[in-house]
PDB file of C-alpha atoms and ligand atoms in Angstrom:
ATOM      1  CA  MET A   1     162.036  82.310 104.898  1.00  0.00           C
ATOM      2  CA  ALA A   2     160.913  82.564 108.534  1.00  0.00           C
ATOM      3  CA  ALA A   3     158.066  84.801 107.468  1.00  0.00           C
ATOM      4  CA  LEU A   4     156.967  82.196 104.934  1.00  0.00           C
ATOM      5  CA  THR A   5     156.969  79.428 107.599  1.00  0.00           C
ATOM      6  CA  GLU A   6     154.930  81.652 109.879  1.00  0.00           C
ATOM      7  CA  PHE A   7     152.523  82.348 107.045  1.00  0.00           C
ATOM      8  CA  PHE A   8     152.035  78.625 106.395  1.00  0.00           C
ATOM      9  CA  SER A   9     151.531  77.785 110.082  1.00  0.00           C
ATOM     10  CA  HIS A  10     149.023  80.620 110.231  1.00  0.00           C
ATOM     11  CA  LEU A  11     147.296  79.218 107.155  1.00  0.00           C
ATOM     12  CA  TYR A  12     147.307  75.751 108.717  1.00  0.00           C
ATOM     13  CA  THR A  13     145.645  76.999 111.936  1.00  0.00           C
ATOM     14  CA  MET A  14     143.035  78.829 109.895  1.00  0.00           C
ATOM     15  CA  THR A  15     142.300  75.726 107.843  1.00  0.00           C
ATOM     16  CA  VAL A  16     141.930  73.545 110.963  1.00  0.00           C
ATOM     17  CA  VAL A  17     139.566  76.051 112.591  1.00  0.00           C
ATOM     18  CA  PHE A  18     137.612  76.411 109.375  1.00  0.00           C
ATOM     19  CA  PHE A  19     137.098  72.662 108.923  1.00  0.00           C
ATOM     20  CA  THR A  20     136.201  72.144 112.603  1.00  0.00           C
ATOM     21  CA  LEU A  21     133.505  74.782 112.286  1.00  0.00           C
ATOM     22  CA  LEU A  22     132.343  73.317 108.983  1.00  0.00           C
ATOM     23  CA  LEU A  23     132.044  69.856 110.565  1.00  0.00           C
ATOM     24  CA  LEU A  24     130.058  71.272 113.509  1.00  0.00           C
ATOM     25  CA  GLU A  25     127.739  73.065 111.114  1.00  0.00           C
ATOM     26  CA  ILE A  26     127.148  69.917 109.079  1.00  0.00           C
ATOM     27  CA  VAL A  27     126.298  67.989 112.278  1.00  0.00           C
ATOM     28  CA  ILE A  28     123.783  70.672 113.256  1.00  0.00           C
ATOM     29  CA  LEU A  29     122.299  70.696 109.749  1.00  0.00           C
ATOM     30  CA  ILE A  30     121.834  66.909 109.771  1.00  0.00           C
ATOM     31  CA  ARG A  31     120.352  67.088 113.263  1.00  0.00           C
ATOM     32  CA  SER A  32     117.802  69.698 112.171  1.00  0.00           C
ATOM     33  CA  ILE A  33     116.844  67.672 109.073  1.00  0.00           C
ATOM     34  CA  THR A  34     116.382  64.326 110.805  1.00  0.00           C
ATOM     35  CA  GLY A  35     114.876  65.916 113.901  1.00  0.00           C
ATOM     36  CA  GLY A  36     117.519  64.452 116.135  1.00  0.00           C
ATOM     37  CA  ALA A  37     118.418  60.830 116.689  1.00  0.00           C
ATOM     38  CA  SER A  38     118.594  60.379 120.435  1.00  0.00           C
ATOM     39  CA  ASP A  39     116.717  57.477 122.035  1.00  0.00           C
ATOM     40  CA  SER A  40     113.870  59.547 123.422  1.00  0.00           C
ATOM     41  CA  GLU A  41     113.121  60.868 119.950  1.00  0.00           C
ATOM     42  CA  LYS A  42     113.036  57.522 118.160  1.00  0.00           C
ATOM     43  CA  ARG A  43     109.459  56.843 119.244  1.00  0.00           C
ATOM     44  CA  LEU A  44     108.192  60.041 117.659  1.00  0.00           C
ATOM     45  CA  ILE A  45     105.811  59.667 114.736  1.00  0.00           C
ATOM     46  CA  THR A  46     106.246  61.412 111.383  1.00  0.00           C
ATOM     47  CA  THR A  47     103.347  62.713 109.291  1.00  0.00           C
ATOM     48  CA  THR A  48     103.634  59.749 106.899  1.00  0.00           C
ATOM     49  CA  GLN A  49     103.458  57.235 109.754  1.00  0.00           C
ATOM     50  CA  TYR A  50     100.596  59.175 111.346  1.00  0.00           C
ATOM     51  CA  LEU A  51      98.554  59.133 108.122  1.00  0.00           C
ATOM     52  CA  LYS A  52      99.261  55.411 107.809  1.00  0.00           C
ATOM     53  CA  PHE A  53      97.808  54.838 111.277  1.00  0.00           C
ATOM     54  CA  ILE A  54      94.674  56.770 110.281  1.00  0.00           C
ATOM     55  CA  GLU A  55      94.382  54.742 107.073  1.00  0.00           C
ATOM     56  CA  GLU A  56      94.756  51.452 108.990  1.00  0.00           C
ATOM     57  CA  LYS A  57      92.044  52.354 111.490  1.00  0.00           C
ATOM     58  CA  ASN A  58      89.689  54.053 109.034  1.00  0.00           C
ATOM     59  CA  PRO A  59      90.314  52.871 105.450  1.00  0.00           C
ATOM     60  CA  THR A  60      89.579  55.248 102.572  1.00  0.00           C
ATOM     61  CA  THR A  61      86.444  54.389 100.630  1.00  0.00           C
ATOM     62  CA  ILE A  62      84.822  55.783  97.506  1.00  0.00           C
ATOM     63  CA  TYR A  63      81.594  57.598  98.315  1.00  0.00           C
ATOM     64  CA  SER A  64      78.499  56.275  96.650  1.00  0.00           C
ATOM     65  CA  THR A  65      75.025  57.777  96.949  1.00  0.00           C
ATOM     66  CA  THR A  66      73.537  54.305  96.705  1.00  0.00           C
ATOM     67  CA  SER A  67      75.526  52.875  99.622  1.00  0.00           C
ATOM     68  CA  SER A  68      74.084  52.345 103.103  1.00  0.00           C
ATOM     69  CA  SER A  69      76.145  55.262 104.408  1.00  0.00           C
ATOM     70  CA  ARG A  70      73.300  57.545 103.323  1.00  0.00           C
ATOM     71  CA  VAL A  71      70.887  56.283 105.973  1.00  0.00           C
ATOM     72  CA  ASP A  72      72.087  59.008 108.347  1.00  0.00           C
ATOM     73  CA  PRO A  73      70.969  62.321 106.786  1.00  0.00           C
ATOM     74  CA  SER A  74      73.942  64.217 108.256  1.00  0.00           C
ATOM     75  CA  SER A  75      76.452  61.917 106.594  1.00  0.00           C
ATOM     76  CA  ASN A  76      76.055  63.301 103.072  1.00  0.00           C
ATOM     77  CA  GLU A  77      77.811  66.531 104.055  1.00  0.00           C
ATOM     78  CA  CYS A  78      81.475  66.892 104.971  1.00  0.00           C
ATOM     79  CA  THR A  79      81.322  69.115 108.059  1.00  0.00           C
ATOM     80  CA  VAL A  80      84.979  70.109 107.697  1.00  0.00           C
ATOM     81  CA  CYS A  81      84.531  71.966 104.379  1.00  0.00           C
ATOM     82  CA  LEU A  82      80.713  72.189 104.642  1.00  0.00           C
ATOM     83  CA  SER A  83      80.128  70.851 101.150  1.00  0.00           C
ATOM     84  CA  GLU A  84      78.135  67.864 100.032  1.00  0.00           C
ATOM     85  CA  LEU A  85      79.841  64.540  99.462  1.00  0.00           C
ATOM     86  CA  GLU A  86      79.704  63.671  95.782  1.00  0.00           C
ATOM     87  CA  GLU A  87      79.522  60.298  94.100  1.00  0.00           C
ATOM     88  CA  GLY A  88      83.001  58.848  93.541  1.00  0.00           C
ATOM     89  CA  GLU A  89      84.867  61.106  95.990  1.00  0.00           C
ATOM     90  CA  LYS A  90      87.442  59.647  98.373  1.00  0.00           C
ATOM     91  CA  VAL A  91      85.949  59.593 101.855  1.00  0.00           C
ATOM     92  CA  ARG A  92      86.789  58.245 105.282  1.00  0.00           C
ATOM     93  CA  LYS A  93      84.084  56.791 107.485  1.00  0.00           C
ATOM     94  CA  LEU A  94      84.954  56.833 111.169  1.00  0.00           C
ATOM     95  CA  LYS A  95      83.915  54.271 113.786  1.00  0.00           C
ATOM     96  CA  CYS A  96      81.251  56.731 114.982  1.00  0.00           C
ATOM     97  CA  LYS A  97      79.654  56.417 111.493  1.00  0.00           C
ATOM     98  CA  HIS A  98      80.465  60.021 110.550  1.00  0.00           C
ATOM     99  CA  THR A  99      81.821  60.421 107.014  1.00  0.00           C
ATOM    100  CA  PHE A 100      84.167  63.130 105.733  1.00  0.00           C
ATOM    101  CA  HIS A 101      86.286  63.831 102.646  1.00  0.00           C
ATOM    102  CA  LYS A 102      89.565  61.912 103.042  1.00  0.00           C
ATOM    103  CA  ASP A 103      91.696  65.047 102.510  1.00  0.00           C
ATOM    104  CA  CYS A 104      89.543  67.231 104.777  1.00  0.00           C
ATOM    105  CA  LEU A 105      89.647  64.721 107.622  1.00  0.00           C
ATOM    106  CA  ASP A 106      93.389  64.038 107.285  1.00  0.00           C
ATOM    107  CA  ARG A 107      94.134  67.766 107.469  1.00  0.00           C
ATOM    108  CA  TRP A 108      91.822  68.092 110.479  1.00  0.00           C
ATOM    109  CA  LEU A 109      93.466  65.183 112.301  1.00  0.00           C
ATOM    110  CA  GLN A 110      96.932  66.646 111.706  1.00  0.00           C
ATOM    111  CA  GLN A 111      96.049  70.105 112.983  1.00  0.00           C
ATOM    112  CA  TYR A 112      93.907  69.241 115.981  1.00  0.00           C
ATOM    113  CA  TRP A 113      93.683  66.357 118.389  1.00  0.00           C
ATOM    114  CA  ALA A 114      92.651  63.184 116.614  1.00  0.00           C
ATOM    115  CA  THR A 115      88.931  63.294 117.308  1.00  0.00           C
ATOM    116  CA  CYS A 116      85.887  63.241 115.033  1.00  0.00           C
ATOM    117  CA  PRO A 117      85.105  66.874 114.023  1.00  0.00           C
ATOM    118  CA  LEU A 118      81.411  66.221 114.731  1.00  0.00           C
ATOM    119  CA  CYS A 119      81.128  64.126 117.880  1.00  0.00           C
ATOM    120  CA  ARG A 120      84.689  64.196 119.275  1.00  0.00           C
ATOM    121  CA  THR A 121      85.033  60.413 119.308  1.00  0.00           C
ATOM    122  CA  LYS A 122      88.709  59.435 119.459  1.00  0.00           C
ATOM    123  CA  VAL A 123      90.083  58.366 116.077  1.00  0.00           C
ATOM    124  CA  LEU A 124      93.559  57.246 117.230  1.00  0.00           C
ATOM    125  CA  PRO A 125      95.052  56.130 120.577  1.00  0.00           C
ATOM    126  CA  ASP A 126      96.290  59.024 122.755  1.00  0.00           C
ATOM    127  CA  GLU A 127      99.878  57.756 122.702  1.00  0.00           C
ATOM    128  CA  ILE A 128     100.182  57.959 118.901  1.00  0.00           C
ATOM    129  CA  VAL A 129      98.679  61.443 118.802  1.00  0.00           C
ATOM    130  CA  ALA A 130     100.926  62.665 121.637  1.00  0.00           C
ATOM    131  CA  ASN A 131     104.069  61.321 119.932  1.00  0.00           C
ATOM    132  CA  TYR A 132     103.042  62.874 116.630  1.00  0.00           C
ATOM    133  CA  HIS A 133     102.377  66.323 118.141  1.00  0.00           C
ATOM    134  CA  ARG A 134     105.639  66.192 120.079  1.00  0.00           C
ATOM    135  CA  LEU A 135     107.581  65.770 116.844  1.00  0.00           C
ATOM    136  CA  GLN A 136     105.628  68.571 115.139  1.00  0.00           C
ATOM    137  CA  ASN A 137     106.395  70.956 118.015  1.00  0.00           C
ATOM    138  CA  GLN A 138     110.041  69.961 117.896  1.00  0.00           C
ATOM    139  CA  VAL A 139     110.379  70.653 114.168  1.00  0.00           C
ATOM    140  CA  GLU A 140     108.752  74.070 114.529  1.00  0.00           C
ATOM    141  CA  TYR A 141     110.686  75.139 117.614  1.00  0.00           C
ATOM    142  CA  ASP A 142     113.834  73.446 118.816  1.00  0.00           C
ATOM    143  CA  GLY A 143     115.420  75.323 121.701  1.00  0.00           C
ATOM    144  CA  SER A 144     118.480  73.056 121.982  1.00  0.00           C
ATOM    145  CA  ASP A 145     119.598  73.663 118.390  1.00  0.00           C
ATOM    146  CA  GLU A 146     119.111  77.386 118.734  1.00  0.00           C
ATOM    147  CA  GLU A 147     121.394  77.334 121.757  1.00  0.00           C
ATOM    148  CA  MET A 148     124.025  75.434 119.752  1.00  0.00           C
ATOM    149  CA  MET A 149     123.742  77.927 116.895  1.00  0.00           C
ATOM    150  CA  PHE A 150     124.350  80.735 119.365  1.00  0.00           C
ATOM    151  CA  LEU A 151     127.434  78.999 120.777  1.00  0.00           C
ATOM    152  CA  LEU A 152     128.714  78.380 117.280  1.00  0.00           C
ATOM    153  CA  SER A 153     128.349  82.003 116.221  1.00  0.00           C
ATOM    154  CA  ALA A 154     130.168  83.078 119.386  1.00  0.00           C
ATOM    155  CA  LEU A 155     132.958  80.616 118.552  1.00  0.00           C
ATOM    156  CA  HIS A 156     133.076  81.968 114.998  1.00  0.00           C
ATOM    157  CA  ASP A 157     133.604  85.544 116.199  1.00  0.00           C
ATOM    158  CA  ASN A 158     136.203  84.575 118.802  1.00  0.00           C
ATOM    159  CA  SER A 159     138.391  82.486 116.533  1.00  0.00           C
ATOM    160  CA  LEU A 160     138.291  85.044 113.749  1.00  0.00           C
ATOM    161  CA  HIS A 161     139.233  87.863 116.123  1.00  0.00           C
ATOM    162  CA  ARG A 162     142.139  85.832 117.461  1.00  0.00           C
ATOM    163  CA  LEU A 163     143.455  85.091 113.985  1.00  0.00           C
ATOM    164  CA  PHE A 164     143.273  88.589 112.555  1.00  0.00           C
TER     165      PHE A 164
HETATM  166 ZN1   ZN B 201      85.340  68.153 102.882  1.00  0.00          ZN
HETATM  167 ZN1   ZN B 202      81.690  61.280 114.858  1.00  0.00          ZN
END
């Protein structure tokens, strides 16, 4: 009977350790999905918000060969993909009067600093771009979570060794 009690107390300890670890892992998983929720991170800008800023500043238009945008001879070619702008395509015309495919420009603005691919005129305020790139860097490489993962795996090994 004593052996049975010992077995159950052993089982109980194992269960407690198991659920503590499970809880920790869930917290880390949520943290990695939401990109953290501390105050300093709240001001970071997601891709959706970033694209919305671009759209607000430079609304998408439908390219038309008859529109006044053709006055500048360089504006009928998208210099990102180096192909000609076709009638009816979705384009974005920047403040500097340069026109690009909407998709080409959006991809460009996400990968590089938010400047016109042709003349380097700023498309968005520095602060927005900086906040956006900070979030992107954090999603790709988060040192703090890696440290926590390391601690957790060490804890895993220790508790299992102690139990068996
Ligand atoms: Zn293009
Ligand atoms: Zn330009």
